[in-house]
Each structure stands twice: as structure tokens, then as C-alpha cells.
Amino acid sequence: MKETKMRNKSNKQKIIIIFGLIIASALLIAVGGSYYYINKINRVKLDENKIGVTDVNQVPINDDKSTQSGRNKVKNILLLGVDNQEKASDSNIIISLDDTSKQIKLSSLMRDTYVEYGPDKVNKLNYAYHYGGPELSVKTINEKFKLDITDYVKVDFNGLTKIIDQVGGVEINVRSSEVKSLNGYAKDIASIGKTQYTPISRSGNQVLNGQQATAYCRIRYVGNQDYERTERQRRVLEQIFSKLKDKSVTEYPTILSNILPYIETSLNRIEIISVATTISNYGKNGIKETRCPYDGLRQDAMVNGIYYMKWNEEENVKKLHQFIYLQ
């Protein structure tokens, strides 16, 4: 299977991107970018002196020296999907807005990637957020992947539950091997949110409510672990996006009111409108997606009894930059 390919944006997005597209379209179509709704987003400014910004024009991509400049026409933003129970970034996705090709490019960074956060701490990529919030996440990714990210958007996964309930649930074919894990995660979600626990009683096709569907998305230790979890997330998102497309424009303000409190970003109000406009325009041209570290350039490893993904940094960085800046 190719790791980089065009994805139909109606059915191939991860949890973070569905939030981004919903917010962008809702802000622009439903309320015209009203500051009333934008002000519901939590904004936190990053200190650009502390986030390890790299001069991407100095990062070698190939032997063609003509490709060593002009990369400033791509705006990279880090999208973090945060699991508040674990206090870690469950999803780390670079969204690249390419002003040359007029495309959106998504680079998913594997959560188990082995990285270093300082002289003494060595851990997984997703725990950079645990140790230092979005600032350390941005810094770690900039330094390890040689990027120039200056802004981020953080999504609290609790917001997903709200959206699913609002669209009337999603129809999912739950396998028998998934029932126990789904109910376990649903119980945790209910406990954290102080809501009623509603387990499922069987496998097969059924309509899952927000709590159950969010739990379904979080199942990890069944089947092919993270890879199958991504597929589960996509199934749920297909359903959400399909139902949202059928919603009336008059319902968008309610959707925004429910999900924006779960969003945090370093972008200011003008930048939010600009990014929303760009996403809305470029999204019509399709979305390209990749995953890093790449197959053949990574290997499983156990460090002190904990699973990590070791990777060839130089070759992975080169391949990632080729995707972001040349394709």
C-alpha cells in the first residue's frame, strides 16, 4: 500500500482534521467568521524563541539545488489531539497549506516515535505534550523533523462525544473482539465526564452514541493496534461527516457553540479566519496524506520494557520534506 496518496476528504480524515474542516466551513459559511464564535476558542501564544524553529531551506531534500529555496510558501501547523486522561497527544499531525500547489497535505507522526526531550529524558513523541504542553510538542517536532512550525491547534477528544450525540449517533459494525475494550473505554469516558455509563450488549451493526463511538475510536490493544485504531477512527468520521453534510446551515452555530470550547490554538483571530479560508479553498483540490516514520525506515524496539518506534532520522526527515515541499 502506498503511504502517500490522494484521499477523498469526505471519508479519509482523522479525528483532528474533521474538527478542522467542520470549524472552517462553519465559521465561513454559517457565521461569516463572526468574532463571537472565534472568541469561544481558547488562545495561547507561543514564544518563538523556545520552539526550535528550523530554516527549512537549509535542509537537504535531494541533489537538485534548485529545491533548496522557496519553501516559505508552505504554512505548517501542528494539530494535536489530546487525551486528557493520559495527558498526552494521542494524535500529532502536521497540516501543510501549500500556496504553490493550492493543496492541503497531512503528515501523521506516529505517537510511539522514539525522541529525546532534553539531556536526561527519553520518551515517546506523544509524551512531549505531557512534559511540556504544546510548546514542547512543537519544539520537539521542529528539532527532530527539521521544521518551521510556529503555530498549533489542540483538540480535546471530549469534543468528539458532543458532536456524535448532536448528529444522532453513528452506525458501526462492532466486532465481538472489540466489545469488551469498547465498554471499558466507555466506562472511563463516563467517569471522567461524570455522565451515565451506557455499555453495548452485543457485536454487529448498531448505532453508537457519543460515549460509545468515542470509546470505539480509542480501542488500541485489539487486532493490529494503532493501525486498526486509525481505521476505526475513519469509520466514525465517515459517518459524522456524512451526517453533518445533511445539516442545515442554521444548525451550524449550535455545532460551533458545542465544539469550540474544546479547541485551543496559538493563532490569533485574523489568522484563524485566514487559515479557515485557505482550508475551505484548498480542500476542493483534494488532500494528500503521509505517515512518518516511513515503512522500511523504522523498527520496533523495547527500551526498559516499554515499546518504542526507532527510526532512521536523516532518511525520514528527507522523505517527509520531499512530501511537504516538493509533491
mmCIF file of C-alpha atoms in Angstrom:
data_model
loop_
_atom_site.group_PDB
_atom_site.id
_atom_site.type_symbol
_atom_site.label_atom_id
_atom_site.label_comp_id
_atom_site.label_asym_id
_atom_site.label_seq_id
_atom_site.Cartn_x
_atom_site.Cartn_y
_atom_site.Cartn_z
ATOM 1 C CA MET A 1 0.000 0.000 0.000
ATOM 2 C CA LYS A 2 1.344 3.440 -0.836
ATOM 3 C CA GLU A 3 1.928 5.620 2.193
ATOM 4 C CA THR A 4 1.372 8.857 0.299
ATOM 5 C CA LYS A 5 -1.743 9.212 -1.812
ATOM 6 C CA MET A 6 -4.719 11.394 -2.532
ATOM 7 C CA ARG A 7 -7.512 10.965 -0.022
ATOM 8 C CA ASN A 8 -11.155 11.799 -0.586
ATOM 9 C CA LYS A 9 -11.729 14.341 2.151
ATOM 10 C CA SER A 10 -15.267 13.048 2.749
ATOM 11 C CA ASN A 11 -14.101 9.702 4.089
ATOM 12 C CA LYS A 12 -10.394 9.597 4.866
ATOM 13 C CA GLN A 13 -9.711 12.065 7.640
ATOM 14 C CA LYS A 14 -8.543 11.523 11.176
ATOM 15 C CA ILE A 15 -10.279 12.970 14.210
ATOM 16 C CA ILE A 16 -8.353 16.228 14.247
ATOM 17 C CA ILE A 17 -8.996 17.039 10.598
ATOM 18 C CA ILE A 18 -12.722 16.524 10.847
ATOM 19 C CA PHE A 19 -12.745 19.148 13.601
ATOM 20 C CA GLY A 20 -10.699 21.479 11.414
ATOM 21 C CA LEU A 21 -12.951 21.140 8.392
ATOM 22 C CA ILE A 22 -16.111 21.491 10.457
ATOM 23 C CA ILE A 23 -14.803 24.614 12.149
ATOM 24 C CA ALA A 24 -13.517 26.138 8.896
ATOM 25 C CA SER A 25 -16.738 25.571 6.978
ATOM 26 C CA ALA A 26 -18.956 26.555 9.889
ATOM 27 C CA LEU A 27 -17.081 29.778 10.568
ATOM 28 C CA LEU A 28 -17.099 30.824 6.929
ATOM 29 C CA ILE A 29 -20.453 29.548 5.685
ATOM 30 C CA ALA A 30 -22.691 29.725 8.717
ATOM 31 C CA VAL A 31 -21.499 32.789 10.554
ATOM 32 C CA GLY A 32 -19.145 34.519 8.139
ATOM 33 C CA GLY A 33 -16.208 34.303 10.511
ATOM 34 C CA SER A 34 -18.044 36.052 13.311
ATOM 35 C CA TYR A 35 -15.722 37.089 16.137
ATOM 36 C CA TYR A 36 -18.456 35.998 18.540
ATOM 37 C CA TYR A 37 -17.705 32.354 17.734
ATOM 38 C CA ILE A 38 -13.969 32.790 17.252
ATOM 39 C CA ASN A 39 -13.747 34.233 20.754
ATOM 40 C CA LYS A 40 -15.000 30.911 22.096
ATOM 41 C CA ILE A 41 -11.693 29.330 21.038
ATOM 42 C CA ASN A 42 -9.009 29.304 23.734
ATOM 43 C CA ARG A 43 -5.880 31.094 22.507
ATOM 44 C CA VAL A 44 -2.378 30.614 23.889
ATOM 45 C CA LYS A 45 0.595 32.428 22.334
ATOM 46 C CA LEU A 46 3.842 30.516 21.807
ATOM 47 C CA ASP A 47 7.284 32.008 22.474
ATOM 48 C CA GLU A 48 9.017 31.652 19.100
ATOM 49 C CA ASN A 49 12.396 31.698 20.851
ATOM 50 C CA LYS A 50 11.529 28.444 22.633
ATOM 51 C CA ILE A 51 10.067 26.251 19.893
ATOM 52 C CA GLY A 52 13.154 25.263 17.889
ATOM 53 C CA VAL A 53 12.183 26.744 14.519
ATOM 54 C CA THR A 54 14.436 25.446 11.716
ATOM 55 C CA ASP A 55 15.410 27.216 8.484
ATOM 56 C CA VAL A 56 13.817 24.605 6.224
ATOM 57 C CA ASN A 57 15.605 25.989 3.150
ATOM 58 C CA GLN A 58 18.840 24.628 4.631
ATOM 59 C CA VAL A 59 17.538 21.057 4.982
ATOM 60 C CA PRO A 60 18.763 18.911 2.048
ATOM 61 C CA ILE A 61 15.973 17.124 0.182
ATOM 62 C CA ASN A 62 17.789 15.814 -2.903
ATOM 63 C CA ASP A 63 20.701 16.651 -5.196
ATOM 64 C CA ASP A 64 18.751 19.336 -7.075
ATOM 65 C CA LYS A 65 19.970 22.620 -5.587
ATOM 66 C CA SER A 66 17.003 24.481 -7.089
ATOM 67 C CA THR A 67 14.837 22.841 -4.431
ATOM 68 C CA GLN A 68 16.876 24.383 -1.614
ATOM 69 C CA SER A 69 14.831 27.582 -1.566
ATOM 70 C CA GLY A 70 11.285 28.855 -1.804
ATOM 71 C CA ARG A 71 9.886 26.607 0.889
ATOM 72 C CA ASN A 72 8.397 29.571 2.734
ATOM 73 C CA LYS A 73 5.294 29.236 0.542
ATOM 74 C CA VAL A 74 4.154 26.365 2.744
ATOM 75 C CA LYS A 75 2.480 27.119 6.084
ATOM 76 C CA ASN A 76 2.873 24.270 8.588
ATOM 77 C CA ILE A 77 0.588 23.995 11.609
ATOM 78 C CA LEU A 78 0.738 21.280 14.256
ATOM 79 C CA LEU A 79 -2.587 19.694 15.125
ATOM 80 C CA LEU A 80 -2.684 17.931 18.485
ATOM 81 C CA GLY A 81 -5.417 15.542 19.541
ATOM 82 C CA VAL A 82 -5.140 15.365 23.319
ATOM 83 C CA ASP A 83 -6.298 12.577 25.601
ATOM 84 C CA ASN A 84 -6.909 14.376 28.895
ATOM 85 C CA GLN A 85 -6.908 11.126 30.850
ATOM 86 C CA GLU A 86 -3.383 10.262 29.718
ATOM 87 C CA LYS A 87 -2.312 13.922 29.439
ATOM 88 C CA ALA A 88 -0.596 13.129 26.157
ATOM 89 C CA SER A 89 -1.094 13.994 22.484
ATOM 90 C CA ASP A 90 -2.770 10.932 21.018
ATOM 91 C CA SER A 91 -2.546 12.439 17.521
ATOM 92 C CA ASN A 92 0.273 14.580 16.134
ATOM 93 C CA ILE A 93 -0.497 15.763 12.611
ATOM 94 C CA ILE A 94 1.284 18.426 10.588
ATOM 95 C CA ILE A 95 -1.149 20.220 8.307
ATOM 96 C CA SER A 96 0.720 21.896 5.456
ATOM 97 C CA LEU A 97 -1.029 24.582 3.414
ATOM 98 C CA ASP A 98 0.885 24.706 0.127
ATOM 99 C CA ASP A 99 0.400 28.059 -1.598
ATOM 100 C CA THR A 100 2.129 26.792 -4.754
ATOM 101 C CA SER A 101 0.071 23.659 -5.413
ATOM 102 C CA LYS A 102 -3.001 25.015 -3.573
ATOM 103 C CA GLN A 103 -3.268 21.771 -1.641
ATOM 104 C CA ILE A 104 -3.617 20.576 1.921
ATOM 105 C CA LYS A 105 -1.044 17.985 2.977
ATOM 106 C CA LEU A 106 -1.327 15.956 6.154
ATOM 107 C CA SER A 107 1.676 14.309 7.799
ATOM 108 C CA SER A 108 0.782 11.961 10.649
ATOM 109 C CA LEU A 109 3.636 11.439 13.100
ATOM 110 C CA MET A 110 3.493 8.090 14.896
ATOM 111 C CA ARG A 111 2.839 8.534 18.618
ATOM 112 C CA ASP A 112 5.380 5.863 19.641
ATOM 113 C CA THR A 113 8.270 7.536 17.789
ATOM 114 C CA TYR A 114 11.422 7.489 19.936
ATOM 115 C CA VAL A 115 12.565 11.049 20.664
ATOM 116 C CA GLU A 116 14.554 12.936 23.280
ATOM 117 C CA TYR A 117 13.211 15.884 25.276
ATOM 118 C CA GLY A 118 16.396 17.033 26.933
ATOM 119 C CA PRO A 119 19.664 15.846 28.461
ATOM 120 C CA ASP A 120 18.040 13.189 30.665
ATOM 121 C CA LYS A 121 14.513 12.468 29.414
ATOM 122 C CA VAL A 122 13.930 9.992 26.614
ATOM 123 C CA ASN A 123 10.357 9.128 25.723
ATOM 124 C CA LYS A 124 7.687 8.760 23.076
ATOM 125 C CA LEU A 125 6.660 11.635 20.849
ATOM 126 C CA ASN A 126 3.164 11.803 22.331
ATOM 127 C CA TYR A 127 4.571 12.429 25.810
ATOM 128 C CA ALA A 128 6.273 15.666 24.794
ATOM 129 C CA TYR A 129 2.861 17.208 25.454
ATOM 130 C CA HIS A 130 2.713 15.505 28.848
ATOM 131 C CA TYR A 131 6.050 17.013 29.904
ATOM 132 C CA GLY A 132 5.749 20.483 28.402
ATOM 133 C CA GLY A 133 2.396 21.084 26.730
ATOM 134 C CA PRO A 134 2.061 22.360 23.149
ATOM 135 C CA GLU A 135 5.282 24.376 23.378
ATOM 136 C CA LEU A 136 7.411 21.260 23.963
ATOM 137 C CA SER A 137 5.435 19.315 21.342
ATOM 138 C CA VAL A 138 6.161 21.984 18.721
ATOM 139 C CA LYS A 139 9.806 22.289 19.818
ATOM 140 C CA THR A 140 10.397 18.529 19.726
ATOM 141 C CA ILE A 141 8.845 18.120 16.275
ATOM 142 C CA ASN A 142 10.688 21.148 14.871
ATOM 143 C CA GLU A 143 14.033 19.891 16.150
ATOM 144 C CA LYS A 144 13.611 16.199 15.304
ATOM 145 C CA PHE A 145 11.924 16.678 11.914
ATOM 146 C CA LYS A 146 13.745 19.932 10.953
ATOM 147 C CA LEU A 147 10.594 22.022 10.519
ATOM 148 C CA ASP A 148 9.457 25.619 10.952
ATOM 149 C CA ILE A 149 6.164 25.200 12.816
ATOM 150 C CA THR A 150 5.165 28.335 14.726
ATOM 151 C CA ASP A 151 1.500 27.586 15.433
ATOM 152 C CA TYR A 152 -0.630 24.752 16.735
ATOM 153 C CA VAL A 153 -4.254 23.770 17.173
ATOM 154 C CA LYS A 154 -5.153 21.476 20.062
ATOM 155 C CA VAL A 155 -8.365 19.444 20.167
ATOM 156 C CA ASP A 156 -9.710 17.838 23.338
ATOM 157 C CA PHE A 157 -11.176 14.471 22.358
ATOM 158 C CA ASN A 158 -14.122 15.073 24.704
ATOM 159 C CA GLY A 159 -15.488 17.343 21.988
ATOM 160 C CA LEU A 160 -15.916 14.342 19.696
ATOM 161 C CA THR A 161 -18.529 12.878 22.034
ATOM 162 C CA LYS A 162 -20.572 16.077 21.847
ATOM 163 C CA ILE A 163 -20.602 16.119 18.043
ATOM 164 C CA ILE A 164 -21.603 12.460 17.695
ATOM 165 C CA ASP A 165 -24.518 12.903 20.077
ATOM 166 C CA GLN A 166 -25.598 16.004 18.208
ATOM 167 C CA VAL A 167 -25.777 14.201 14.840
ATOM 168 C CA GLY A 168 -27.783 11.363 16.383
ATOM 169 C CA GLY A 169 -25.057 8.761 16.780
ATOM 170 C CA VAL A 170 -23.143 6.742 14.176
ATOM 171 C CA GLU A 171 -23.812 3.281 12.756
ATOM 172 C CA ILE A 172 -20.843 0.961 13.263
ATOM 173 C CA ASN A 173 -20.311 -2.779 12.796
ATOM 174 C CA VAL A 174 -18.660 -3.706 16.101
ATOM 175 C CA ARG A 175 -16.715 -6.978 16.118
ATOM 176 C CA SER A 176 -17.087 -9.412 19.005
ATOM 177 C CA SER A 177 -13.395 -8.944 19.875
ATOM 178 C CA GLU A 178 -13.979 -5.193 20.301
ATOM 179 C CA VAL A 179 -16.974 -5.235 22.663
ATOM 180 C CA LYS A 180 -15.054 -5.652 25.930
ATOM 181 C CA SER A 181 -12.497 -2.941 25.133
ATOM 182 C CA LEU A 182 -15.185 -0.578 23.877
ATOM 183 C CA ASN A 183 -17.161 -0.905 27.097
ATOM 184 C CA GLY A 184 -14.014 -0.437 29.167
ATOM 185 C CA TYR A 185 -13.156 2.827 27.451
ATOM 186 C CA ALA A 186 -16.803 3.941 27.581
ATOM 187 C CA LYS A 187 -16.786 3.430 31.346
ATOM 188 C CA ASP A 188 -13.650 5.580 31.652
ATOM 189 C CA ILE A 189 -15.193 8.308 29.485
ATOM 190 C CA ALA A 190 -18.363 8.294 31.598
ATOM 191 C CA SER A 191 -16.347 8.501 34.811
ATOM 192 C CA ILE A 192 -14.208 11.403 33.601
ATOM 193 C CA GLY A 193 -17.165 13.302 32.161
ATOM 194 C CA LYS A 194 -19.438 12.441 35.096
ATOM 195 C CA THR A 195 -22.076 11.069 32.708
ATOM 196 C CA GLN A 196 -24.129 7.880 32.728
ATOM 197 C CA TYR A 197 -22.263 4.788 31.546
ATOM 198 C CA THR A 198 -24.051 3.148 28.601
ATOM 199 C CA PRO A 199 -22.332 -0.111 27.570
ATOM 200 C CA ILE A 200 -23.195 -2.063 24.441
ATOM 201 C CA SER A 201 -24.535 -5.596 24.882
ATOM 202 C CA ARG A 202 -23.659 -7.243 21.575
ATOM 203 C CA SER A 203 -21.484 -7.157 18.482
ATOM 204 C CA GLY A 204 -22.702 -6.383 14.962
ATOM 205 C CA ASN A 205 -24.215 -3.346 13.247
ATOM 206 C CA GLN A 206 -25.652 -0.829 15.703
ATOM 207 C CA VAL A 207 -25.970 2.900 16.328
ATOM 208 C CA LEU A 208 -23.378 4.081 18.854
ATOM 209 C CA ASN A 209 -23.908 7.215 20.909
ATOM 210 C CA GLY A 210 -21.146 9.746 21.523
ATOM 211 C CA GLN A 211 -19.691 7.961 24.527
ATOM 212 C CA GLN A 212 -19.671 4.567 22.795
ATOM 213 C CA ALA A 213 -18.327 5.827 19.464
ATOM 214 C CA THR A 214 -15.535 7.781 21.144
ATOM 215 C CA ALA A 215 -14.643 4.636 23.091
ATOM 216 C CA TYR A 216 -14.644 2.694 19.806
ATOM 217 C CA CYS A 217 -12.156 5.198 18.373
ATOM 218 C CA ARG A 218 -9.837 4.696 21.343
ATOM 219 C CA ILE A 219 -9.613 0.886 21.151
ATOM 220 C CA ARG A 220 -5.944 0.088 20.745
ATOM 221 C CA TYR A 221 -4.986 -3.362 22.032
ATOM 222 C CA VAL A 222 -7.235 -5.345 19.680
ATOM 223 C CA GLY A 223 -6.084 -6.605 16.285
ATOM 224 C CA ASN A 224 -3.280 -4.604 14.692
ATOM 225 C CA GLN A 225 -3.226 -1.999 17.483
ATOM 226 C CA ASP A 226 -2.583 1.585 16.256
ATOM 227 C CA TYR A 227 -3.149 0.746 12.593
ATOM 228 C CA GLU A 228 -6.619 -0.706 13.199
ATOM 229 C CA ARG A 229 -7.402 2.133 15.585
ATOM 230 C CA THR A 230 -6.831 4.568 12.731
ATOM 231 C CA GLU A 231 -9.297 2.583 10.616
ATOM 232 C CA ARG A 232 -11.887 2.689 13.411
ATOM 233 C CA GLN A 233 -11.479 6.442 13.652
ATOM 234 C CA ARG A 234 -12.001 6.788 9.920
ATOM 235 C CA ARG A 235 -15.215 4.745 10.015
ATOM 236 C CA VAL A 236 -16.635 7.004 12.704
ATOM 237 C CA LEU A 237 -15.539 10.136 10.866
ATOM 238 C CA GLU A 238 -17.135 8.981 7.620
ATOM 239 C CA GLN A 239 -20.430 8.729 9.479
ATOM 240 C CA ILE A 240 -20.034 12.091 11.224
ATOM 241 C CA PHE A 241 -19.114 13.963 8.071
ATOM 242 C CA SER A 242 -21.929 12.323 6.102
ATOM 243 C CA LYS A 243 -24.480 13.411 8.690
ATOM 244 C CA LEU A 244 -23.015 16.896 9.018
ATOM 245 C CA LYS A 245 -23.318 17.449 5.270
ATOM 246 C CA ASP A 246 -27.066 16.957 5.647
ATOM 247 C CA LYS A 247 -27.346 19.514 8.446
ATOM 248 C CA SER A 248 -28.988 22.855 7.780
ATOM 249 C CA VAL A 249 -26.773 25.945 7.809
ATOM 250 C CA THR A 250 -28.937 27.236 10.647
ATOM 251 C CA GLU A 251 -27.723 24.355 12.832
ATOM 252 C CA TYR A 252 -24.022 25.235 12.449
ATOM 253 C CA PRO A 253 -23.969 27.902 15.174
ATOM 254 C CA THR A 254 -25.123 25.276 17.690
ATOM 255 C CA ILE A 255 -22.427 22.898 16.468
ATOM 256 C CA LEU A 256 -19.810 25.624 16.882
ATOM 257 C CA SER A 257 -21.010 26.502 20.373
ATOM 258 C CA ASN A 258 -20.630 22.863 21.389
ATOM 259 C CA ILE A 259 -17.167 22.172 19.977
ATOM 260 C CA LEU A 260 -15.203 25.442 20.090
ATOM 261 C CA PRO A 261 -14.642 25.318 23.867
ATOM 262 C CA TYR A 262 -12.655 22.125 23.205
ATOM 263 C CA ILE A 263 -10.267 23.942 20.841
ATOM 264 C CA GLU A 264 -7.049 25.752 21.789
ATOM 265 C CA THR A 265 -4.695 27.496 19.365
ATOM 266 C CA SER A 266 -1.805 29.931 19.117
ATOM 267 C CA LEU A 267 -3.395 31.546 16.044
ATOM 268 C CA ASN A 268 -4.917 34.984 16.549
ATOM 269 C CA ARG A 269 -8.377 35.921 15.282
ATOM 270 C CA ILE A 270 -7.210 37.211 11.890
ATOM 271 C CA GLU A 271 -5.018 34.132 11.382
ATOM 272 C CA ILE A 272 -7.906 31.823 12.290
ATOM 273 C CA ILE A 273 -10.053 33.375 9.562
ATOM 274 C CA SER A 274 -7.152 33.203 7.088
ATOM 275 C CA VAL A 275 -6.438 29.536 7.821
ATOM 276 C CA ALA A 276 -10.153 28.663 7.718
ATOM 277 C CA THR A 277 -10.445 30.359 4.320
ATOM 278 C CA THR A 278 -7.383 28.535 2.994
ATOM 279 C CA ILE A 279 -8.627 25.151 4.222
ATOM 280 C CA SER A 280 -12.012 25.785 2.644
ATOM 281 C CA ASN A 281 -10.455 26.771 -0.708
ATOM 282 C CA TYR A 282 -7.629 24.224 -0.901
ATOM 283 C CA GLY A 283 -9.817 21.378 0.343
ATOM 284 C CA LYS A 284 -11.628 21.407 -3.000
ATOM 285 C CA ASN A 285 -8.401 20.225 -4.664
ATOM 286 C CA GLY A 286 -8.148 17.097 -2.544
ATOM 287 C CA ILE A 287 -5.952 16.228 0.392
ATOM 288 C CA LYS A 288 -2.622 14.390 0.298
ATOM 289 C CA GLU A 289 -1.551 12.327 3.263
ATOM 290 C CA THR A 290 1.544 10.561 4.534
ATOM 291 C CA ARG A 291 2.701 8.835 7.695
ATOM 292 C CA CYS A 292 6.115 9.210 9.326
ATOM 293 C CA PRO A 293 8.332 7.381 10.263
ATOM 294 C CA TYR A 294 8.054 5.508 6.972
ATOM 295 C CA ASP A 295 7.947 1.772 6.268
ATOM 296 C CA GLY A 296 11.461 0.429 5.874
ATOM 297 C CA LEU A 297 12.889 3.388 7.799
ATOM 298 C CA ARG A 298 11.662 2.377 11.251
ATOM 299 C CA GLN A 299 11.835 -0.611 13.557
ATOM 300 C CA ASP A 300 10.131 -1.816 16.720
ATOM 301 C CA ALA A 301 12.212 -1.633 19.889
ATOM 302 C CA MET A 302 11.860 -2.267 23.613
ATOM 303 C CA VAL A 303 13.582 0.188 25.967
ATOM 304 C CA ASN A 304 13.369 -0.653 29.678
ATOM 305 C CA GLY A 305 10.368 -2.843 28.952
ATOM 306 C CA ILE A 306 8.491 -0.122 27.019
ATOM 307 C CA TYR A 307 7.672 -0.272 23.306
ATOM 308 C CA TYR A 308 9.132 2.452 21.088
ATOM 309 C CA MET A 309 9.470 3.029 17.375
ATOM 310 C CA LYS A 310 13.113 3.573 16.468
ATOM 311 C CA TRP A 311 13.690 5.393 13.193
ATOM 312 C CA ASN A 312 16.322 6.490 10.694
ATOM 313 C CA GLU A 313 16.110 10.218 11.367
ATOM 314 C CA GLU A 314 18.081 11.506 8.371
ATOM 315 C CA GLU A 315 16.214 9.470 5.745
ATOM 316 C CA ASN A 316 12.798 10.006 7.323
ATOM 317 C CA VAL A 317 13.333 13.773 7.501
ATOM 318 C CA LYS A 318 14.398 13.847 3.848
ATOM 319 C CA LYS A 319 11.333 11.864 2.752
ATOM 320 C CA LEU A 320 8.979 13.975 4.884
ATOM 321 C CA HIS A 321 10.378 17.212 3.440
ATOM 322 C CA GLN A 322 10.015 15.845 -0.092
ATOM 323 C CA PHE A 323 6.332 15.228 0.619
ATOM 324 C CA ILE A 324 5.687 18.619 2.215
ATOM 325 C CA TYR A 325 7.697 20.810 -0.153
ATOM 326 C CA LEU A 326 8.064 19.008 -3.495
ATOM 327 C CA GLN A 327 4.932 16.926 -4.125
#
